Amino acid sequence: MQEQVDELVDAIQEMRDEHCEKFSIKQAELKKKSLLERLESLQNEKTDDTITFEQLGIDRLYVDEAHYYKNLFTYTKMQNIPGISTTDAKKTTDMFEKCRYLNEINHGKCGIVFSSGTPISNSMCELYTMQRYLQPDRLKEEGLGFFDSWASNFGKTVTAVELSPEGKGFRTKTRFAKFHNLPELMAMFKEIADIKTADQLNLNVPDAEFIVTKVSASDAQKEMVDALAERAKRVREKLVEPEEDNMLKITNDGRKLALDQRLFNPDLPDDPDSKVNMCVKNVLDVYQSTKAQRSTQMIFCDQSTPSNDKFNVYDDIREKLINAGVKPEEIAFIQSAKNEKEKDALFDKVRKGKVRILLGSTVMMGTGTNVQDKLIALHDLDVPWRPSDLEQRAGRIIRQGNENKNVKIFRYVTESTFDAFLWVRREAA
């Protein structure tokens, strides 16, 4: 931790020498103060009589799904550039400290093994984060310990016109969005990375047909998009306090509106042409056409999960499917499994075709969900925040052990809403 403080002191001095914005320096000073306070607290703490990490005798750490540790604080003088994490989580700080300790006791040799199918899940900065975890000494050796030095060698900010988040109009936005000097960067990264792509592995997986189902926004949705645009304008012009309204609230409302207008206002009618109803129609078509094989389907939706006291998309879809002739026992929500034992039992039913339609979120039904045996179709009802989440979803069906040679992945878009912004961002990523 003292080394982190020293690095931050050097970074602050570099910012001052380059006459960076006072805000950038102030943020770095606050981070340094936080680290010093934490260091002092740890030194003065009366610890319990228990075994510490060092006393466990661990000399190597294997970390599966390592992309979950991507939010590591990054010292930088760049401000308001999406794609650069300036906040961190306790679990990432904890992981970073363990990596530094293992690197130290192994004298710079590999003491940590990271495993991930999506090492870069949301931003280019995450490649630098992986290098900080696994090859900090190499970064220092090349003079790339400070993020801005790394970024000036390997990254590039790009200013482009893009859809506004509220789904109406366009804006100019600068993002950290391109690599350059890629051969040199990959040569350094491959010192710690053993990379295998799907093409290299040549796995026996089904061919996927991607089907995009576009639906037009209803008149009510169009009016509400206009209202979101007005709210966003007021936020950008600082006419409202952040506690009253902010872009996070607006984008959350935009996602709900794009999914189903009744999430925004339960009194609105059920639009027969909404993407929820289009999804129900497609699920029924596949269900009927594969009845003999008892093929299965998954519906991914990260919002409007089951709730007893208010309208939600999950129960709405289930009710419509049952009314159309699907047996209730053939539909399940991943949220119904309260523990690993119940989840294993549910997955077994899906693999055997007893449960033919499984609904869930990316977090609960993505990584570690092996139900591909009879999976014939997958439905992305909403758009996840991270590009890697789409990979995790698709990985449930494009997987070894699937008895189907050809599968379908349906993706649903409500035009002229927040859906459009998110799909453009996913495409750019």
CSV table of C-alpha atoms in Angstrom, one decimal:
chain,number,residue,atom,x,y,z
A,1,MET,CA,0.0,0.0,0.0
A,2,GLN,CA,2.9,2.3,0.7
A,3,GLU,CA,4.1,1.6,-2.9
A,4,GLN,CA,0.7,2.7,-4.2
A,5,VAL,CA,1.0,5.9,-2.2
A,6,ASP,CA,4.5,6.5,-3.7
A,7,GLU,CA,3.2,5.9,-7.2
A,8,LEU,CA,0.4,8.3,-6.6
A,9,VAL,CA,2.8,11.0,-5.3
A,10,ASP,CA,4.8,10.6,-8.5
A,11,ALA,CA,1.6,10.9,-10.6
A,12,ILE,CA,0.5,14.0,-8.8
A,13,GLN,CA,3.9,15.6,-9.4
A,14,GLU,CA,3.8,14.8,-13.1
A,15,MET,CA,0.3,16.4,-13.3
A,16,ARG,CA,1.7,19.5,-11.6
A,17,ASP,CA,4.7,19.7,-13.9
A,18,GLU,CA,2.3,19.4,-16.9
A,19,HIS,CA,0.0,22.0,-15.5
A,20,CYS,CA,-3.0,19.7,-15.5
A,21,GLU,CA,-6.5,20.8,-14.4
A,22,LYS,CA,-6.8,21.5,-10.7
A,23,PHE,CA,-9.7,19.1,-10.6
A,24,SER,CA,-7.5,16.2,-11.7
A,25,ILE,CA,-4.9,17.0,-9.2
A,26,LYS,CA,-7.5,17.4,-6.4
A,27,GLN,CA,-9.0,13.9,-7.2
A,28,ALA,CA,-5.5,12.3,-7.0
A,29,GLU,CA,-4.8,14.1,-3.7
A,30,LEU,CA,-8.1,12.8,-2.3
A,31,LYS,CA,-7.1,9.3,-3.4
A,32,LYS,CA,-3.7,9.6,-1.8
A,33,LYS,CA,-5.3,10.9,1.4
A,34,SER,CA,-7.7,7.9,1.4
A,35,LEU,CA,-4.8,5.5,1.0
A,36,LEU,CA,-2.8,7.1,3.8
A,37,GLU,CA,-5.8,7.0,6.2
A,38,ARG,CA,-6.4,3.4,5.3
A,39,LEU,CA,-2.7,2.5,5.8
A,40,GLU,CA,-2.6,4.3,9.2
A,41,SER,CA,-5.8,2.5,10.2
A,42,LEU,CA,-4.4,-0.9,9.4
A,43,GLN,CA,-1.2,-0.1,11.3
A,44,ASN,CA,-3.1,0.9,14.4
A,45,GLU,CA,-5.7,-1.7,14.2
A,46,LYS,CA,-5.9,-4.3,17.0
A,47,THR,CA,-6.4,-7.4,14.9
A,48,ASP,CA,-8.2,-10.5,16.1
A,49,ASP,CA,-6.2,-13.6,16.9
A,50,THR,CA,-6.8,-15.3,13.6
A,51,ILE,CA,-4.9,-16.6,10.6
A,52,THR,CA,-3.8,-14.0,8.1
A,53,PHE,CA,-3.5,-14.4,4.3
A,54,GLU,CA,0.3,-14.5,4.6
A,55,GLN,CA,0.1,-17.3,7.2
A,56,LEU,CA,-2.0,-19.5,5.0
A,57,GLY,CA,1.2,-20.3,3.0
A,58,ILE,CA,-0.5,-19.6,-0.4
A,59,ASP,CA,2.1,-19.1,-3.1
A,60,ARG,CA,-0.1,-19.3,-6.2
A,61,LEU,CA,-3.6,-18.0,-6.8
A,62,TYR,CA,-6.0,-19.2,-9.5
A,63,VAL,CA,-8.7,-16.7,-10.4
A,64,ASP,CA,-11.6,-17.8,-12.6
A,65,GLU,CA,-13.8,-15.3,-14.3
A,66,ALA,CA,-11.1,-12.7,-13.7
A,67,HIS,CA,-13.0,-10.0,-15.6
A,68,TYR,CA,-15.1,-9.5,-12.4
A,69,TYR,CA,-12.0,-7.7,-11.0
A,70,LYS,CA,-11.8,-5.1,-13.7
A,71,ASN,CA,-12.9,-2.0,-11.7
A,72,LEU,CA,-9.4,-1.2,-10.3
A,73,PHE,CA,-8.8,2.5,-9.7
A,74,THR,CA,-6.8,4.2,-12.4
A,75,TYR,CA,-4.7,7.3,-11.8
A,76,THR,CA,-5.1,9.6,-14.7
A,77,LYS,CA,-5.1,13.3,-15.6
A,78,MET,CA,-7.7,12.6,-18.3
A,79,GLN,CA,-11.2,13.8,-17.3
A,80,ASN,CA,-14.7,12.9,-18.4
A,81,ILE,CA,-13.4,10.3,-20.9
A,82,PRO,CA,-15.7,7.2,-20.9
A,83,GLY,CA,-13.8,4.0,-20.8
A,84,ILE,CA,-11.4,4.9,-18.0
A,85,SER,CA,-12.3,3.7,-14.5
A,86,THR,CA,-11.6,6.3,-11.8
A,87,THR,CA,-13.4,4.4,-9.1
A,88,ASP,CA,-12.7,1.0,-7.6
A,89,ALA,CA,-14.4,-1.7,-5.6
A,90,LYS,CA,-13.1,-3.2,-2.4
A,91,LYS,CA,-12.8,-6.7,-4.0
A,92,THR,CA,-10.5,-5.3,-6.8
A,93,THR,CA,-8.3,-3.5,-4.3
A,94,ASP,CA,-8.1,-6.7,-2.2
A,95,MET,CA,-7.2,-8.7,-5.3
A,96,PHE,CA,-4.6,-6.2,-6.4
A,97,GLU,CA,-2.9,-6.3,-2.9
A,98,LYS,CA,-2.9,-10.1,-3.0
A,99,CYS,CA,-1.3,-10.1,-6.5
A,100,ARG,CA,1.3,-7.6,-5.4
A,101,TYR,CA,2.1,-9.8,-2.3
A,102,LEU,CA,2.4,-13.0,-4.4
A,103,ASN,CA,4.5,-11.2,-7.0
A,104,GLU,CA,6.8,-10.1,-4.2
A,105,ILE,CA,7.3,-13.6,-2.6
A,106,ASN,CA,7.7,-15.2,-6.0
A,107,HIS,CA,10.4,-12.6,-6.9
A,108,GLY,CA,8.5,-11.4,-10.0
A,109,LYS,CA,7.7,-14.9,-11.3
A,110,CYS,CA,4.1,-15.9,-12.0
A,111,GLY,CA,2.2,-16.5,-8.8
A,112,ILE,CA,-1.2,-15.6,-10.2
A,113,VAL,CA,-3.2,-17.3,-12.9
A,114,PHE,CA,-6.2,-15.4,-14.3
A,115,SER,CA,-8.8,-17.2,-16.5
A,116,SER,CA,-11.5,-15.4,-18.5
A,117,GLY,CA,-13.4,-15.6,-21.7
A,118,THR,CA,-13.8,-11.8,-21.8
A,119,PRO,CA,-10.7,-10.2,-20.3
A,120,ILE,CA,-11.8,-6.9,-21.9
A,121,SER,CA,-15.5,-6.8,-21.1
A,122,ASN,CA,-16.4,-3.1,-21.3
A,123,SER,CA,-13.5,-0.8,-21.9
A,124,MET,CA,-10.0,-0.7,-23.4
A,125,CYS,CA,-8.6,0.4,-20.0
A,126,GLU,CA,-9.2,-3.1,-18.7
A,127,LEU,CA,-6.2,-4.5,-20.7
A,128,TYR,CA,-4.0,-2.1,-18.7
A,129,THR,CA,-5.7,-3.3,-15.5
A,130,MET,CA,-4.9,-6.9,-16.4
A,131,GLN,CA,-1.3,-5.9,-16.9
A,132,ARG,CA,-1.2,-4.1,-13.6
A,133,TYR,CA,-2.4,-7.3,-11.9
A,134,LEU,CA,0.0,-9.7,-13.7
A,135,GLN,CA,3.0,-7.8,-14.9
A,136,PRO,CA,3.5,-4.6,-12.8
A,137,ASP,CA,7.3,-4.9,-12.9
A,138,ARG,CA,7.3,-5.1,-16.7
A,139,LEU,CA,5.2,-1.9,-16.9
A,140,LYS,CA,7.6,-0.1,-14.7
A,141,GLU,CA,10.5,-1.4,-16.7
A,142,GLU,CA,9.0,0.1,-19.9
A,143,GLY,CA,8.1,3.4,-18.1
A,144,LEU,CA,4.4,2.6,-18.4
A,145,GLY,CA,3.4,2.3,-14.7
A,146,PHE,CA,1.3,5.5,-14.9
A,147,PHE,CA,-1.8,5.0,-17.0
A,148,ASP,CA,-1.3,8.2,-19.1
A,149,SER,CA,2.1,6.9,-20.2
A,150,TRP,CA,0.5,3.6,-21.3
A,151,ALA,CA,-2.4,5.4,-23.0
A,152,SER,CA,-0.1,7.7,-24.9
A,153,ASN,CA,1.7,4.7,-26.3
A,154,PHE,CA,-1.1,2.3,-27.0
A,155,GLY,CA,-4.4,4.1,-26.8
A,156,LYS,CA,-6.2,6.9,-28.7
A,157,THR,CA,-9.2,9.0,-27.8
A,158,VAL,CA,-11.8,9.3,-30.6
A,159,THR,CA,-14.4,12.1,-30.9
A,160,ALA,CA,-17.5,11.0,-32.9
A,161,VAL,CA,-21.1,11.8,-33.3
A,162,GLU,CA,-23.4,9.3,-31.6
A,163,LEU,CA,-27.0,8.8,-30.5
A,164,SER,CA,-27.8,10.5,-27.2
A,165,PRO,CA,-28.6,8.1,-24.3
A,166,GLU,CA,-32.2,9.2,-24.1
A,167,GLY,CA,-32.7,7.9,-27.6
A,168,LYS,CA,-33.6,11.2,-29.3
A,169,GLY,CA,-31.1,13.3,-31.2
A,170,PHE,CA,-27.3,13.1,-31.5
A,171,ARG,CA,-24.3,14.4,-29.5
A,172,THR,CA,-20.5,14.6,-29.9
A,173,LYS,CA,-18.6,12.4,-27.5
A,174,THR,CA,-15.0,11.7,-26.9
A,175,ARG,CA,-14.1,8.2,-25.9
A,176,PHE,CA,-10.9,6.2,-25.2
A,177,ALA,CA,-11.8,3.9,-28.0
A,178,LYS,CA,-8.9,2.8,-30.2
A,179,PHE,CA,-5.6,0.9,-29.9
A,180,HIS,CA,-2.4,1.8,-31.7
A,181,ASN,CA,1.0,0.3,-31.7
A,182,LEU,CA,-0.9,-2.9,-31.3
A,183,PRO,CA,1.9,-5.3,-32.3
A,184,GLU,CA,4.1,-3.9,-29.5
A,185,LEU,CA,1.2,-4.0,-27.0
A,186,MET,CA,0.4,-7.6,-27.9
A,187,ALA,CA,4.0,-8.7,-27.7
A,188,MET,CA,4.1,-7.4,-24.1
A,189,PHE,CA,0.7,-8.8,-23.2
A,190,LYS,CA,1.5,-12.3,-24.6
A,191,GLU,CA,4.4,-12.5,-22.1
A,192,ILE,CA,1.6,-13.2,-19.6
A,193,ALA,CA,-1.3,-14.3,-21.8
A,194,ASP,CA,-2.1,-17.6,-23.5
A,195,ILE,CA,-4.8,-16.6,-25.9
A,196,LYS,CA,-7.1,-19.1,-27.6
A,197,THR,CA,-9.9,-17.9,-29.9
A,198,ALA,CA,-12.9,-20.0,-30.9
A,199,ASP,CA,-11.4,-20.3,-34.4
A,200,GLN,CA,-8.2,-21.8,-33.0
A,201,LEU,CA,-10.0,-24.2,-30.8
A,202,ASN,CA,-12.4,-25.3,-33.6
A,203,LEU,CA,-14.9,-26.7,-31.1
A,204,ASN,CA,-17.9,-28.7,-32.1
A,205,VAL,CA,-20.5,-26.1,-31.5
A,206,PRO,CA,-23.8,-25.3,-33.4
A,207,ASP,CA,-24.0,-22.6,-36.1
A,208,ALA,CA,-26.0,-19.6,-34.9
A,209,GLU,CA,-28.4,-17.5,-36.9
A,210,PHE,CA,-28.9,-14.0,-35.4
A,211,ILE,CA,-32.3,-12.6,-36.0
A,212,VAL,CA,-33.0,-9.0,-35.1
A,213,THR,CA,-36.7,-8.2,-34.5
A,214,LYS,CA,-37.3,-4.4,-34.7
A,215,VAL,CA,-40.6,-2.9,-33.4
A,216,SER,CA,-41.8,0.7,-33.7
A,217,ALA,CA,-42.2,2.7,-30.6
A,218,SER,CA,-45.9,3.3,-29.7
A,219,ASP,CA,-47.3,6.9,-29.5
A,220,ALA,CA,-47.0,6.8,-25.7
A,221,GLN,CA,-43.4,5.7,-25.9
A,222,LYS,CA,-42.5,8.5,-28.3
A,223,GLU,CA,-44.1,11.1,-26.0
A,224,MET,CA,-42.1,9.7,-23.1
A,225,VAL,CA,-38.9,9.7,-25.1
A,226,ASP,CA,-39.5,13.4,-25.7
A,227,ALA,CA,-40.0,13.9,-21.9
A,228,LEU,CA,-36.7,12.0,-21.3
A,229,ALA,CA,-34.9,14.2,-23.8
A,230,GLU,CA,-36.2,17.3,-22.0
A,231,ARG,CA,-35.0,15.9,-18.6
A,232,ALA,CA,-31.6,15.2,-20.1
A,233,LYS,CA,-31.3,18.7,-21.4
A,234,ARG,CA,-32.1,20.1,-18.0
A,235,VAL,CA,-29.5,17.8,-16.4
A,236,ARG,CA,-26.8,18.9,-18.9
A,237,GLU,CA,-27.6,22.5,-18.4
A,238,LYS,CA,-27.3,22.0,-14.6
A,239,LEU,CA,-30.9,23.2,-14.0
A,240,VAL,CA,-31.6,20.5,-11.5
A,241,GLU,CA,-29.8,19.1,-8.5
A,242,PRO,CA,-28.2,15.6,-9.0
A,243,GLU,CA,-30.3,14.3,-6.1
A,244,GLU,CA,-33.4,15.4,-7.9
A,245,ASP,CA,-32.6,14.0,-11.4
A,246,ASN,CA,-29.5,12.8,-13.2
A,247,MET,CA,-28.4,10.9,-16.3
A,248,LEU,CA,-28.4,7.5,-14.5
A,249,LYS,CA,-32.0,7.9,-13.5
A,250,ILE,CA,-32.9,9.0,-17.0
A,251,THR,CA,-31.1,6.1,-18.7
A,252,ASN,CA,-32.7,3.6,-16.3
A,253,ASP,CA,-36.1,5.1,-17.1
A,254,GLY,CA,-35.1,4.9,-20.8
A,255,ARG,CA,-34.3,1.2,-20.5
A,256,LYS,CA,-37.6,0.4,-18.8
A,257,LEU,CA,-39.5,2.4,-21.5
A,258,ALA,CA,-37.7,0.6,-24.3
A,259,LEU,CA,-38.7,-2.8,-22.7
A,260,ASP,CA,-42.3,-2.1,-22.1
A,261,GLN,CA,-44.3,1.1,-21.7
A,262,ARG,CA,-46.2,-0.4,-18.7
A,263,LEU,CA,-42.9,-0.4,-16.7
A,264,PHE,CA,-43.0,3.4,-17.0
A,265,ASN,CA,-46.7,3.7,-16.4
A,266,PRO,CA,-48.7,0.6,-15.3
A,267,ASP,CA,-51.9,2.3,-16.4
A,268,LEU,CA,-50.8,2.3,-20.1
A,269,PRO,CA,-52.3,-0.4,-22.4
A,270,ASP,CA,-50.4,-3.6,-23.4
A,271,ASP,CA,-49.1,-2.7,-26.9
A,272,PRO,CA,-49.8,-5.7,-29.1
A,273,ASP,CA,-46.7,-4.8,-31.3
A,274,SER,CA,-44.3,-4.4,-28.4
A,275,LYS,CA,-41.1,-6.3,-28.3
A,276,VAL,CA,-42.4,-8.3,-25.3
A,277,ASN,CA,-45.3,-9.6,-27.4
A,278,MET,CA,-43.0,-10.2,-30.4
A,279,CYS,CA,-40.8,-12.3,-28.1
A,280,VAL,CA,-43.8,-14.3,-26.9
A,281,LYS,CA,-44.8,-14.9,-30.5
A,282,ASN,CA,-41.3,-16.2,-31.5
A,283,VAL,CA,-41.1,-18.4,-28.4
A,284,LEU,CA,-44.4,-20.0,-29.2
A,285,ASP,CA,-43.4,-20.6,-32.8
A,286,VAL,CA,-40.2,-22.4,-31.8
A,287,TYR,CA,-42.0,-24.2,-28.9
A,288,GLN,CA,-44.6,-25.7,-31.3
A,289,SER,CA,-42.2,-26.5,-34.1
A,290,THR,CA,-39.8,-28.4,-31.8
A,291,LYS,CA,-42.4,-30.2,-29.6
A,292,ALA,CA,-41.4,-33.7,-30.8
A,293,GLN,CA,-37.7,-33.1,-29.9
A,294,ARG,CA,-38.7,-31.2,-26.6
A,295,SER,CA,-36.1,-28.5,-27.6
A,296,THR,CA,-35.6,-25.8,-25.0
A,297,GLN,CA,-35.3,-22.0,-25.1
A,298,MET,CA,-33.8,-19.2,-22.9
A,299,ILE,CA,-35.1,-15.7,-22.5
A,300,PHE,CA,-32.6,-13.1,-21.1
A,301,CYS,CA,-34.0,-10.0,-19.4
A,302,ASP,CA,-32.0,-8.0,-16.8
A,303,GLN,CA,-34.9,-5.8,-15.9
A,304,SER,CA,-38.4,-6.1,-14.5
A,305,THR,CA,-37.6,-9.4,-12.7
A,306,PRO,CA,-40.4,-11.3,-10.8
A,307,SER,CA,-42.2,-9.3,-8.2
A,308,ASN,CA,-45.4,-10.0,-6.2
A,309,ASP,CA,-46.5,-6.5,-5.7
A,310,LYS,CA,-46.1,-4.8,-9.2
A,311,PHE,CA,-46.3,-5.5,-12.9
A,312,ASN,CA,-43.2,-7.2,-14.3
A,313,VAL,CA,-42.3,-8.6,-17.7
A,314,TYR,CA,-41.4,-12.1,-16.4
A,315,ASP,CA,-44.9,-12.8,-15.1
A,316,ASP,CA,-46.5,-11.2,-18.1
A,317,ILE,CA,-44.6,-13.5,-20.5
A,318,ARG,CA,-45.4,-16.6,-18.4
A,319,GLU,CA,-49.1,-15.8,-18.3
A,320,LYS,CA,-49.2,-15.2,-22.1
A,321,LEU,CA,-47.4,-18.4,-22.8
A,322,ILE,CA,-49.7,-20.5,-20.5
A,323,ASN,CA,-52.7,-18.9,-22.1
A,324,ALA,CA,-51.4,-19.9,-25.5
A,325,GLY,CA,-51.1,-23.6,-24.5
A,326,VAL,CA,-47.6,-23.9,-22.9
A,327,LYS,CA,-47.8,-26.2,-19.8
A,328,PRO,CA,-47.0,-24.2,-16.6
A,329,GLU,CA,-44.4,-26.8,-15.4
A,330,GLU,CA,-42.5,-26.2,-18.7
A,331,ILE,CA,-41.8,-22.6,-17.8
A,332,ALA,CA,-39.3,-21.6,-15.1
A,333,PHE,CA,-37.6,-18.5,-13.7
A,334,ILE,CA,-33.9,-18.8,-12.7
A,335,GLN,CA,-34.9,-16.6,-9.6
A,336,SER,CA,-37.0,-19.6,-8.3
A,337,ALA,CA,-33.8,-21.5,-7.5
A,338,LYS,CA,-32.7,-20.2,-4.1
A,339,ASN,CA,-29.5,-22.1,-3.7
A,340,GLU,CA,-27.0,-24.1,-5.7
A,341,LYS,CA,-28.8,-27.4,-5.1
A,342,GLU,CA,-32.1,-26.0,-6.4
A,343,LYS,CA,-30.3,-24.5,-9.4
A,344,ASP,CA,-28.6,-27.8,-10.3
A,345,ALA,CA,-32.0,-29.5,-10.1
A,346,LEU,CA,-33.6,-26.8,-12.4
A,347,PHE,CA,-30.7,-27.1,-14.9
A,348,ASP,CA,-31.1,-30.9,-15.0
A,349,LYS,CA,-34.8,-30.4,-15.9
A,350,VAL,CA,-33.8,-28.0,-18.7
A,351,ARG,CA,-31.2,-30.4,-20.0
A,352,LYS,CA,-33.8,-33.2,-20.2
A,353,GLY,CA,-36.5,-31.0,-21.8
A,354,LYS,CA,-38.8,-31.1,-18.8
A,355,VAL,CA,-38.5,-27.3,-18.5
A,356,ARG,CA,-38.6,-26.0,-22.0
A,357,ILE,CA,-38.5,-22.2,-21.4
A,358,LEU,CA,-36.2,-20.7,-18.9
A,359,LEU,CA,-36.2,-17.0,-18.1
A,360,GLY,CA,-33.4,-15.1,-16.2
A,361,SER,CA,-30.9,-12.3,-16.0
A,362,THR,CA,-27.4,-12.3,-17.3
A,363,VAL,CA,-25.9,-12.3,-13.8
A,364,MET,CA,-27.9,-15.3,-12.6
A,365,MET,CA,-28.2,-17.3,-15.9
A,366,GLY,CA,-24.9,-16.4,-17.7
A,367,THR,CA,-21.6,-17.7,-16.4
A,368,GLY,CA,-21.7,-21.3,-15.3
A,369,THR,CA,-25.1,-22.1,-16.7
A,370,ASN,CA,-24.7,-25.4,-18.6
A,371,VAL,CA,-28.1,-26.3,-20.1
A,372,GLN,CA,-27.1,-26.4,-23.7
A,373,ASP,CA,-28.2,-30.0,-24.4
A,374,LYS,CA,-31.5,-29.3,-26.1
A,375,LEU,CA,-31.2,-25.5,-26.5
A,376,ILE,CA,-32.6,-24.4,-29.9
A,377,ALA,CA,-33.2,-20.7,-29.4
A,378,LEU,CA,-32.1,-17.8,-27.2
A,379,HIS,CA,-33.9,-14.5,-26.8
A,380,ASP,CA,-32.1,-11.2,-25.8
A,381,LEU,CA,-35.2,-9.3,-24.7
A,382,ASP,CA,-33.2,-6.3,-23.4
A,383,VAL,CA,-29.7,-4.9,-24.0
A,384,PRO,CA,-27.1,-5.5,-21.3
A,385,TRP,CA,-24.7,-2.7,-20.2
A,386,ARG,CA,-21.5,-4.5,-21.1
A,387,PRO,CA,-20.5,-6.0,-24.5
A,388,SER,CA,-19.1,-9.1,-22.6
A,389,ASP,CA,-22.6,-9.8,-21.3
A,390,LEU,CA,-23.8,-10.5,-24.8
A,391,GLU,CA,-20.9,-13.0,-25.2
A,392,GLN,CA,-21.8,-14.7,-22.0
A,393,ARG,CA,-25.5,-15.0,-23.1
A,394,ALA,CA,-24.6,-16.4,-26.5
A,395,GLY,CA,-22.1,-18.8,-24.8
A,396,ARG,CA,-25.0,-20.6,-23.2
A,397,ILE,CA,-26.2,-21.9,-26.6
A,398,ILE,CA,-23.1,-21.8,-28.9
A,399,ARG,CA,-21.6,-24.5,-26.8
A,400,GLN,CA,-20.2,-28.0,-26.9
A,401,GLY,CA,-22.8,-30.7,-26.0
A,402,ASN,CA,-25.7,-29.1,-27.8
A,403,GLU,CA,-27.5,-31.8,-29.8
A,404,ASN,CA,-28.8,-29.1,-32.3
A,405,LYS,CA,-26.5,-28.3,-35.3
A,406,ASN,CA,-28.3,-25.0,-36.0
A,407,VAL,CA,-29.7,-22.6,-33.4
A,408,LYS,CA,-31.3,-19.2,-33.4
A,409,ILE,CA,-30.5,-16.1,-31.3
A,410,PHE,CA,-33.3,-13.5,-31.4
A,411,ARG,CA,-32.5,-9.9,-30.4
A,412,TYR,CA,-35.3,-7.4,-29.9
A,413,VAL,CA,-35.1,-3.6,-30.5
A,414,THR,CA,-37.6,-0.9,-29.9
A,415,GLU,CA,-36.8,1.8,-32.4
A,416,SER,CA,-36.2,5.5,-31.4
A,417,THR,CA,-35.7,4.6,-27.7
A,418,PHE,CA,-32.7,3.9,-25.4
A,419,ASP,CA,-32.4,0.5,-27.1
A,420,ALA,CA,-30.9,2.2,-30.2
A,421,PHE,CA,-28.2,4.0,-28.1
A,422,LEU,CA,-27.2,0.8,-26.3
A,423,TRP,CA,-27.1,-1.4,-29.5
A,424,VAL,CA,-24.9,1.3,-31.2
A,425,ARG,CA,-22.6,1.3,-28.2
A,426,ARG,CA,-22.4,-2.5,-28.2
A,427,GLU,CA,-21.7,-2.5,-32.0
A,428,ALA,CA,-18.9,0.1,-31.4
A,429,ALA,CA,-17.4,-2.1,-28.7
